[in-house]
Amino acid sequence: MRSSLAPGIWLLRTFSRDSWYRGFILLLTFLIYACFHMSRKPISVVKSRLHQNCSEIIQPPNATHDPNDTTWCNWAPFDQDNYKELLGGVDNAFLVAYAIGMFISGVFGERLPLRYYLTAGLLLSGLFTALIGLAYFWNIHALWYFVLIQICNGLVQTTGWPSVVTCVGNWFGKGKRGFIMGIWNSHTSVGNILGTLIAGVWVDGPWGLSFVVPGIITAAMGVFTFLFLIEYPEDVDCSPPQHHVSGGPEENQNNPEDPGSNPYSHQERSLEAVAGSSKELSAEPAAISFWGALMIPGVIEFSLCLLFAKLVSYTFLYWLPLYISNVAHFSAKEAGDLSTLFDVGGIMGGILAGIISDYTNGRATTCCVMLILAAPMLFLYNHFGQNGITISIVMLIICGALVNGPYSLITTAVSADLGTHKSLKGNAKALSTVTAIIDGTGSIGAALGPLLAGLISPTGWNNVFYMLISADVLACLLLCRLVYKEIVAWKSVLSKDTGYKEI
């Protein structure tokens, strides 16, 4: 077929076909992970419905409870004064299971077909999300039920992140990685927004549907994934990414051993160098060991930084609607809708962080600066964010951008950089393990944040924000060594450029 076409026409058709498939894979993986996050969000919206001020609610005419009962409208076991601790425990059941499972999930992700792995994860996640909502229709009030379902859901959701990152890595290359990943990683915020809006439709009525509907959508996405996900370009006769081939001009221009051209030797390795290693060009690589992945330079620093960054981000994810409801006295639906602005800011912050880090070639510095700016902005939001709807909207968007920007950059572009270290020698399977280590460590912080918020919030929301600000500062400190290396690299580049001009 190729010989019957003019070379230019054949190249154009090949390029168009490859581009179409790459665009489809990017969109499909975007929707897959948006569904995972959509199924996590309803619990934060429904919290303010599980325990609310019953004195402000009109009692039904057929009520049989004591007129002096101030908890008649709440859902047991969350009708007691310790409801914040109980809700925090339910959150923590999911997040601890997710953090533990993430370290294991990367190992399975290397050894199982991604299409089957993701399909099973989506179907089971949809099931467990719906089971939380069915507690409303089945009149279940046992705390162990909510905790058990959340543990199961946390474990199955670990199938998502390492798998989608590896799949994208199989198809896409290095060009403007931070920018592309910043846009793609908005699936997190888009999923949060969709989960909030869908849950908000039924939160003031049959709140079980706030879980059942997202569960059905997530399970349906699992069926779609099974039918249409393509793991490798070679599976549909598409061209693998080109610049993974060693010795190309780009590799010569960006010598990974030259500190003047790059602050991290591993960060200039292309995404295709690991994921695009054609199955036809080499033997099946062995899976990297956990310890080997941990020893890649930068993995430990970014993993610990992500721990504190996700602590802040997930505290907002699970507690922001309740905070707005308690402080600004909004209804459950109004508080949920307003909280979506934090995720709108997160989309902007992720894209902005990607663009800046691409332009400056400074992943760590970009994260550090945004975290430094986030600390005072959190303080200002807590003290002045509820003084008016306009200032609340503006500050929520800014806080979302500064908090989620570093989180987005580390879990996408930085993970891809570290997962393509030159010592891996094009091992596509390594990306799943490296991604799982980074996100798994971050998930420990995601588990700690909501738990601490549940324990601290009874002493006052001010103390919760002081905890979040402290976490931001610690995240900055953990990046100091990498920031220093980037600054040294920039100075080296500037001195070389200056020397060249003088000659």
Coordinates of C-alpha atoms in Angstrom, one line a residue:
M1 CA 0.0 0.0 0.0
R2 CA 2.8 2.3 0.8
S3 CA 4.5 1.9 -2.5
S4 CA 1.4 2.9 -4.4
L5 CA 1.2 6.3 -2.8
A6 CA 3.4 9.3 -3.1
P7 CA 5.7 9.6 -0.1
G8 CA 4.2 12.8 1.0
I9 CA 0.6 11.5 0.9
W10 CA 1.7 8.3 2.8
L11 CA 3.4 10.4 5.5
L12 CA 0.3 12.6 5.9
R13 CA -2.0 9.7 6.2
T14 CA 0.2 8.0 8.7
F15 CA 0.6 11.2 10.8
S16 CA -3.2 11.8 10.7
R17 CA -3.9 8.3 11.8
D18 CA -1.3 8.4 14.6
S19 CA -2.6 11.7 15.8
W20 CA -6.2 10.5 15.9
Y21 CA -5.3 7.5 18.0
R22 CA -3.1 9.5 20.3
G23 CA -5.9 12.1 20.8
F24 CA -8.4 9.3 21.5
I25 CA -6.1 7.6 24.1
L26 CA -5.5 11.0 25.8
L27 CA -9.3 11.6 25.9
L28 CA -10.1 8.1 27.1
T29 CA -7.5 8.0 29.9
F30 CA -8.8 11.5 30.9
L31 CA -12.3 10.2 31.2
I32 CA -11.2 7.1 33.0
Y33 CA -9.5 8.9 35.8
A34 CA -12.1 11.6 35.9
C35 CA -14.6 8.8 36.8
F36 CA -12.3 7.5 39.5
H37 CA -12.3 11.0 41.1
M38 CA -16.0 11.6 40.5
S39 CA -16.8 8.5 42.6
R40 CA -14.7 9.8 45.5
K41 CA -16.3 13.2 45.8
P42 CA -19.9 12.5 46.9
I43 CA -18.9 11.7 50.5
S44 CA -17.7 15.2 51.0
V45 CA -20.9 16.7 49.7
V46 CA -23.2 14.4 51.7
K47 CA -21.3 15.0 55.0
S48 CA -23.3 18.1 55.8
R49 CA -26.5 16.1 55.2
L50 CA -25.6 13.2 57.4
H51 CA -25.3 15.7 60.3
Q52 CA -27.1 19.0 60.2
N53 CA -29.0 21.5 62.3
C54 CA -32.4 19.8 62.7
S55 CA -34.0 22.9 64.3
E56 CA -33.9 24.7 61.0
I57 CA -35.8 21.8 59.2
I58 CA -39.5 21.5 59.1
Q59 CA -40.6 18.3 60.8
P60 CA -42.7 15.9 58.7
P61 CA -46.4 15.6 59.7
N62 CA -46.1 11.9 60.5
A63 CA -43.0 12.3 62.7
T64 CA -42.8 9.9 65.6
H65 CA -39.6 11.2 67.3
D66 CA -39.4 13.2 70.5
P67 CA -40.1 16.9 69.9
N68 CA -37.1 17.7 72.0
D69 CA -34.8 15.5 69.9
T70 CA -32.3 17.7 68.0
T71 CA -30.8 14.9 66.0
W72 CA -34.0 13.5 64.4
C73 CA -33.0 14.5 60.9
N74 CA -29.4 13.1 61.0
W75 CA -28.3 9.7 59.8
A76 CA -27.1 7.4 62.5
P77 CA -24.3 6.7 63.4
F78 CA -23.3 10.2 62.4
D79 CA -26.0 11.8 64.6
Q80 CA -23.8 12.1 67.7
D81 CA -21.6 15.0 68.8
N82 CA -18.5 13.1 67.7
Y83 CA -19.8 13.0 64.1
K84 CA -16.7 14.8 62.7
E85 CA -14.4 12.1 64.1
L86 CA -16.6 9.4 62.7
L87 CA -16.8 11.0 59.3
G88 CA -13.0 11.5 59.4
G89 CA -12.7 7.8 60.2
V90 CA -14.8 6.8 57.1
D91 CA -12.6 9.0 54.9
N92 CA -9.5 7.6 56.5
A93 CA -10.6 4.0 55.8
F94 CA -10.6 4.8 52.1
L95 CA -7.4 6.8 52.1
V96 CA -5.3 4.4 54.2
A97 CA -6.4 1.5 52.0
Y98 CA -5.6 3.5 48.9
A99 CA -2.2 4.4 50.3
I100 CA -1.3 0.8 51.1
G101 CA -2.8 -0.6 48.0
M102 CA -0.9 1.9 45.8
F103 CA 2.5 0.4 46.6
I104 CA 1.1 -3.0 45.6
S105 CA -0.8 -1.8 42.6
G106 CA 2.2 -0.7 40.7
V107 CA 3.6 -4.2 40.9
F108 CA 0.4 -5.7 39.5
G109 CA 0.2 -3.0 36.9
E110 CA 3.6 -4.1 35.5
R111 CA 2.5 -7.7 35.1
L112 CA -1.1 -7.5 34.0
P113 CA -2.7 -6.2 30.8
L114 CA -3.7 -2.6 31.5
R115 CA -7.0 -2.9 29.7
Y116 CA -8.2 -5.8 32.0
Y117 CA -6.7 -4.2 35.0
L118 CA -8.4 -0.8 34.5
T119 CA -11.7 -2.5 33.5
A120 CA -11.8 -4.5 36.8
G121 CA -10.9 -1.4 38.8
L122 CA -13.6 0.7 37.3
L123 CA -16.3 -1.9 37.6
L124 CA -15.5 -2.7 41.2
S125 CA -15.1 1.0 42.1
G126 CA -18.6 1.7 40.6
L127 CA -20.0 -1.2 42.7
F128 CA -18.5 0.0 46.0
T129 CA -19.5 3.6 45.4
A130 CA -23.1 2.5 44.7
L131 CA -23.1 0.4 47.9
I132 CA -22.4 3.4 50.0
G133 CA -25.6 5.0 48.6
L134 CA -27.6 1.9 49.0
A135 CA -27.2 2.3 52.7
Y136 CA -29.9 5.0 52.4
F137 CA -32.4 2.7 50.7
W138 CA -31.5 -0.3 52.8
N139 CA -31.7 1.8 56.0
I140 CA -28.2 0.7 57.1
H141 CA -26.8 2.6 60.1
A142 CA -23.8 0.4 61.1
L143 CA -20.5 2.3 61.1
W144 CA -18.6 -0.9 60.1
Y145 CA -20.6 -1.1 56.8
F146 CA -19.4 2.4 55.7
V147 CA -15.8 1.7 56.8
L148 CA -15.7 -1.7 55.1
I149 CA -17.0 -0.4 51.8
Q150 CA -14.6 2.5 51.9
I151 CA -11.7 0.1 52.5
C152 CA -12.7 -2.0 49.5
N153 CA -13.2 1.0 47.3
G154 CA -9.8 2.5 48.3
L155 CA -8.1 -0.8 47.3
V156 CA -9.7 -1.1 43.9
Q157 CA -9.2 2.5 43.0
T158 CA -5.4 2.0 43.2
T159 CA -5.7 0.3 39.8
G160 CA -6.3 3.7 38.2
W161 CA -3.4 6.0 38.5
P162 CA -0.4 3.8 37.7
S163 CA -2.3 2.3 34.8
V164 CA -3.4 5.5 33.1
V165 CA 0.0 7.1 33.5
T166 CA 1.7 4.1 32.0
C167 CA -0.8 4.0 29.1
V168 CA -0.2 7.6 28.3
G169 CA 3.5 6.9 28.5
N170 CA 3.2 4.2 25.9
W171 CA 1.8 6.7 23.4
F172 CA 3.2 10.2 24.1
G173 CA 6.6 11.8 24.1
K174 CA 8.5 14.5 25.7
G175 CA 7.4 17.6 23.7
K176 CA 6.0 20.2 26.2
R177 CA 5.4 17.4 28.6
G178 CA 4.5 19.7 31.5
F179 CA 2.0 21.6 29.5
I180 CA 0.3 18.5 28.0
M181 CA 0.3 16.7 31.4
G182 CA -1.0 19.8 33.1
I183 CA -4.0 19.8 30.7
W184 CA -4.5 16.1 30.9
N185 CA -4.2 16.1 34.7
S186 CA -7.2 18.4 35.0
H187 CA -9.2 15.1 35.0
T188 CA -8.7 15.2 38.8
S189 CA -10.5 18.5 39.1
V190 CA -13.0 17.8 36.4
G191 CA -13.9 14.5 38.2
N192 CA -14.2 16.4 41.5
I193 CA -16.5 19.0 39.9
L194 CA -18.7 16.4 38.2
G195 CA -18.9 14.3 41.4
T196 CA -19.9 17.4 43.4
L197 CA -22.5 18.6 40.9
I198 CA -24.0 15.1 40.5
A199 CA -24.1 14.5 44.3
G200 CA -25.6 18.0 44.8
V201 CA -28.7 17.1 42.8
W202 CA -29.9 14.6 45.4
V203 CA -28.1 15.7 48.6
D204 CA -31.2 17.4 50.0
G205 CA -33.4 14.5 49.0
P206 CA -32.7 10.8 48.6
W207 CA -29.0 11.3 49.2
G208 CA -28.3 7.6 48.3
L209 CA -28.5 8.6 44.7
S210 CA -25.6 10.9 45.2
F211 CA -23.5 7.7 45.3
V212 CA -25.5 5.4 43.1
V213 CA -25.5 7.5 40.0
P214 CA -21.7 8.2 40.0
G215 CA -21.2 4.5 40.7
I216 CA -23.2 3.5 37.6
I217 CA -21.3 6.0 35.5
T218 CA -18.0 4.7 36.7
A219 CA -19.0 1.1 36.0
A220 CA -20.2 2.1 32.5
M221 CA -16.8 3.6 31.9
G222 CA -15.3 0.2 32.8
V223 CA -17.2 -1.4 30.0
F224 CA -16.1 1.3 27.6
T225 CA -12.5 0.8 28.7
F226 CA -12.7 -2.9 28.0
L227 CA -14.0 -2.3 24.5
F228 CA -11.8 0.5 23.4
L229 CA -8.6 1.0 25.4
I230 CA -5.4 0.4 23.3
E231 CA -2.2 -0.1 25.4
Y232 CA 0.5 0.2 22.7
P233 CA 0.7 2.1 19.4
E234 CA 2.0 -1.1 17.8
D235 CA -1.3 -2.9 18.6
V236 CA -3.0 -0.8 15.9
D237 CA 0.0 -0.5 13.6
C238 CA 0.7 3.1 14.7
S239 CA 4.2 4.5 14.8
P240 CA 5.8 4.4 18.2
P241 CA 7.2 7.7 19.5
Q242 CA 10.3 8.5 17.4
H243 CA 12.7 10.3 19.7
H244 CA 13.2 7.3 22.0
V245 CA 15.8 6.1 19.5
S246 CA 19.2 6.9 20.9
G247 CA 21.6 9.0 19.1
G248 CA 19.1 11.4 17.6
P249 CA 19.8 15.1 17.4
E250 CA 17.6 15.9 20.4
E251 CA 19.6 13.6 22.6
N252 CA 22.8 15.1 21.4
Q253 CA 21.6 18.6 22.1
N254 CA 20.3 17.7 25.6
N255 CA 23.1 15.4 26.9
P256 CA 21.8 13.9 30.1
E257 CA 25.2 13.8 31.5
D258 CA 25.7 17.6 31.0
P259 CA 24.5 19.4 34.1
G260 CA 24.5 22.6 32.2
S261 CA 21.8 21.5 29.9
N262 CA 19.6 19.9 32.6
P263 CA 19.4 20.0 36.4
Y264 CA 18.4 16.3 36.4
S265 CA 19.9 13.8 34.1
H266 CA 16.8 11.7 34.4
Q267 CA 14.4 14.5 33.7
E268 CA 15.4 15.0 30.1
R269 CA 14.8 11.4 29.1
S270 CA 11.7 11.2 27.0
L271 CA 8.5 9.6 28.0
E272 CA 8.7 7.4 25.0
A273 CA 12.2 6.3 25.9
V274 CA 10.5 4.2 28.6
A275 CA 7.0 3.7 27.3
G276 CA 7.6 3.6 23.6
S277 CA 10.2 0.9 23.6
S278 CA 8.6 -1.2 21.0
K279 CA 7.8 -4.7 21.9
E280 CA 9.1 -5.7 18.5
L281 CA 12.5 -4.1 18.9
S282 CA 13.6 -5.7 22.1
A283 CA 12.9 -8.6 24.5
E284 CA 10.3 -8.2 27.2
P285 CA 12.0 -6.2 30.0
A286 CA 12.1 -7.4 33.5
A287 CA 10.0 -5.5 36.0
I288 CA 12.1 -3.0 38.1
S289 CA 12.4 -3.7 41.8
F290 CA 10.8 -1.5 44.4
W291 CA 14.2 -0.6 45.9
G292 CA 15.7 0.1 42.4
A293 CA 12.9 2.5 41.7
L294 CA 13.3 4.2 45.1
M295 CA 17.0 4.8 44.4
I296 CA 16.4 6.9 41.3
P297 CA 17.6 10.4 42.1
G298 CA 14.7 12.7 43.1
V299 CA 12.1 10.0 43.8
I300 CA 12.4 10.2 47.6
E301 CA 12.3 14.1 47.6
F302 CA 9.4 14.4 45.3
S303 CA 7.5 11.5 47.0
L304 CA 7.8 13.2 50.4
C305 CA 6.9 16.6 49.0
L306 CA 3.8 15.0 47.4
L307 CA 2.9 13.5 50.8
F308 CA 2.4 17.0 52.3
A309 CA 1.0 18.5 49.1
K310 CA -1.7 15.8 48.9
L311 CA -2.4 16.2 52.7
V312 CA -3.5 19.8 51.9
S313 CA -5.3 19.0 48.7
Y314 CA -7.3 16.0 50.1
T315 CA -8.2 17.9 53.2
F316 CA -9.9 20.4 50.9
L317 CA -11.4 17.6 48.8
Y318 CA -13.1 15.9 51.8
W319 CA -13.8 18.8 54.2
L320 CA -14.3 22.0 52.1
P321 CA -18.0 21.7 51.6
L322 CA -18.6 21.1 55.4
Y323 CA -16.3 24.0 56.2
I324 CA -18.2 26.4 53.9
S325 CA -21.5 25.1 55.3
N326 CA -20.4 25.6 59.0
V327 CA -18.7 29.0 58.5
A328 CA -20.8 30.6 55.9
H329 CA -24.0 28.8 56.8
F330 CA -24.8 27.7 53.3
S331 CA -27.0 24.7 52.5
A332 CA -25.4 21.4 51.6
K333 CA -26.0 21.9 47.9
E334 CA -24.8 25.6 47.9
A335 CA -21.7 24.7 49.8
G336 CA -20.9 21.8 47.4
D337 CA -21.4 24.0 44.4
L338 CA -19.2 26.7 45.8
S339 CA -16.5 24.2 46.6
T340 CA -16.1 23.3 42.9
L341 CA -14.3 26.7 42.5
F342 CA -11.4 25.2 44.3
D343 CA -11.1 22.5 41.6
V344 CA -11.6 25.2 38.9
G345 CA -8.5 26.8 40.3
G346 CA -6.8 23.4 40.4
I347 CA -7.2 23.1 36.6
M348 CA -5.7 26.5 36.1
G349 CA -2.9 25.8 38.5
G350 CA -2.0 22.5 36.9
I351 CA -1.7 23.9 33.4
L352 CA 0.2 27.0 34.7
A353 CA 2.7 24.8 36.6
G354 CA 3.2 22.7 33.5
I355 CA 3.9 25.7 31.3
I356 CA 6.3 27.4 33.7
S357 CA 8.2 24.2 34.4
D358 CA 8.5 23.5 30.7
Y359 CA 9.8 27.0 30.0
T360 CA 12.2 27.1 32.9
N361 CA 13.1 23.4 33.0
G362 CA 12.7 23.7 36.7
R363 CA 10.1 21.2 38.1
A364 CA 11.2 21.5 41.7
T365 CA 11.5 25.3 41.7
T366 CA 8.0 25.7 40.1
C367 CA 6.5 23.5 42.9
C368 CA 8.4 25.3 45.6
V369 CA 7.3 28.8 44.6
M370 CA 3.7 27.8 44.3
L371 CA 3.8 26.1 47.7
I372 CA 5.4 29.2 49.3
L373 CA 2.6 31.4 47.8
A374 CA -0.1 28.9 48.9
A375 CA 0.8 29.2 52.7
P376 CA -0.2 32.9 53.2
M377 CA -3.1 32.5 50.8
L378 CA -4.6 29.7 53.0
F379 CA -4.3 32.0 56.0
L380 CA -6.0 34.9 54.2
Y381 CA -8.8 32.6 52.9
N382 CA -9.6 31.3 56.4
H383 CA -9.7 34.8 57.9
F384 CA -11.3 36.8 55.1
G385 CA -12.7 34.3 52.6
Q386 CA -16.2 34.3 54.0
N387 CA -16.6 38.1 54.1
G388 CA -18.5 38.2 50.8
I389 CA -19.4 35.9 47.9
T390 CA -17.0 37.7 45.5
I391 CA -13.9 37.5 47.6
S392 CA -14.8 33.9 48.5
I393 CA -14.9 33.0 44.8
V394 CA -11.7 34.7 44.0
M395 CA -9.8 33.3 46.9
L396 CA -11.1 29.8 46.4
I397 CA -9.8 29.8 42.8
I398 CA -6.4 31.2 43.8
C399 CA -6.0 28.7 46.6
G400 CA -7.0 25.8 44.3
A401 CA -4.4 26.9 41.7
L402 CA -1.6 27.2 44.3
V403 CA -2.4 24.0 46.2
N404 CA -3.2 21.7 43.3
G405 CA -0.6 23.1 40.9
P406 CA 2.4 21.4 42.5
Y407 CA 0.3 18.2 43.2
S408 CA -0.6 18.0 39.6
L409 CA 3.0 18.6 38.3
I410 CA 4.5 16.0 40.6
T411 CA 2.0 13.3 39.9
T412 CA 2.3 13.7 36.1
A413 CA 5.3 15.3 34.5
V414 CA 7.7 14.7 37.4
S415 CA 6.6 11.1 37.7
A416 CA 7.2 10.7 34.0
D417 CA 10.6 12.3 34.2
L418 CA 11.6 10.1 37.1
G419 CA 10.1 7.0 35.5
T420 CA 12.3 7.5 32.4
H421 CA 15.7 7.6 34.1
K422 CA 18.6 6.6 31.9
S423 CA 19.4 3.7 34.1
L424 CA 16.1 2.1 33.2
K425 CA 17.3 1.6 29.6
G426 CA 13.8 2.0 28.1
N427 CA 12.1 -0.4 30.5
A428 CA 8.4 0.5 29.9
K429 CA 7.3 -1.5 33.0
A430 CA 9.3 0.7 35.3
L431 CA 7.0 3.7 34.9
S432 CA 4.2 2.0 36.7
T433 CA 6.3 1.2 39.8
V434 CA 7.9 4.7 40.0
T435 CA 4.4 6.3 39.6
A436 CA 3.0 4.0 42.3
I437 CA 5.8 4.9 44.7
I438 CA 5.4 8.6 44.3
D439 CA 1.6 8.6 44.4
G440 CA 1.5 5.9 47.1
T441 CA 3.7 8.1 49.3
G442 CA 1.5 11.1 48.5
S443 CA -1.5 9.0 49.4
I444 CA -0.2 8.6 53.0
G445 CA -0.5 12.4 53.2
A446 CA -4.0 12.2 51.6
A447 CA -5.0 9.8 54.4
L448 CA -3.5 11.9 57.2
G449 CA -5.0 15.2 56.1
P450 CA -8.7 14.4 56.4
L451 CA -8.1 12.3 59.5
L452 CA -6.3 15.2 61.2
A453 CA -9.0 17.6 60.0
G454 CA -11.6 15.4 61.6
L455 CA -9.7 15.4 64.9
I456 CA -8.7 19.0 64.9
S457 CA -11.8 20.7 63.6
P458 CA -13.8 20.3 66.9
T459 CA -11.1 22.7 68.4
G460 CA -11.8 25.3 65.7
W461 CA -11.3 25.6 62.0
N462 CA -8.4 28.0 62.6
N463 CA -6.3 25.1 63.9
V464 CA -7.1 23.1 60.8
F465 CA -5.7 25.8 58.6
Y466 CA -2.6 26.2 60.7
M467 CA -2.0 22.5 60.1
L468 CA -2.4 22.9 56.4
I469 CA 0.0 25.9 56.3
S470 CA 2.6 23.9 58.2
A471 CA 2.3 21.0 55.7
D472 CA 2.9 23.5 52.9
V473 CA 6.0 24.8 54.5
L474 CA 7.4 21.2 55.0
A475 CA 6.7 20.4 51.4
C476 CA 8.8 23.4 50.4
L477 CA 11.7 22.4 52.6
L478 CA 11.8 18.9 51.2
L479 CA 12.6 20.4 47.7
C480 CA 15.4 22.6 48.8
R481 CA 18.2 20.3 47.5
L482 CA 16.6 19.9 44.1
V483 CA 15.8 23.6 43.8
Y484 CA 19.5 24.3 44.5
K485 CA 20.5 21.9 41.8
E486 CA 18.2 23.6 39.3
I487 CA 19.6 27.1 40.2
V488 CA 23.2 25.8 39.7
A489 CA 22.2 24.4 36.4
W490 CA 20.7 27.7 35.3
K491 CA 23.8 29.5 36.3
S492 CA 25.9 27.0 34.3
V493 CA 23.7 27.6 31.2
L494 CA 23.9 31.4 31.6
S495 CA 27.7 31.3 31.9
K496 CA 28.1 29.2 28.8
D497 CA 25.8 31.5 26.8
T498 CA 27.8 34.5 28.0
G499 CA 31.1 32.9 27.1
Y500 CA 29.8 32.0 23.6
K501 CA 28.7 35.6 22.9
E502 CA 32.1 37.0 24.0
I503 CA 33.9 34.7 21.5

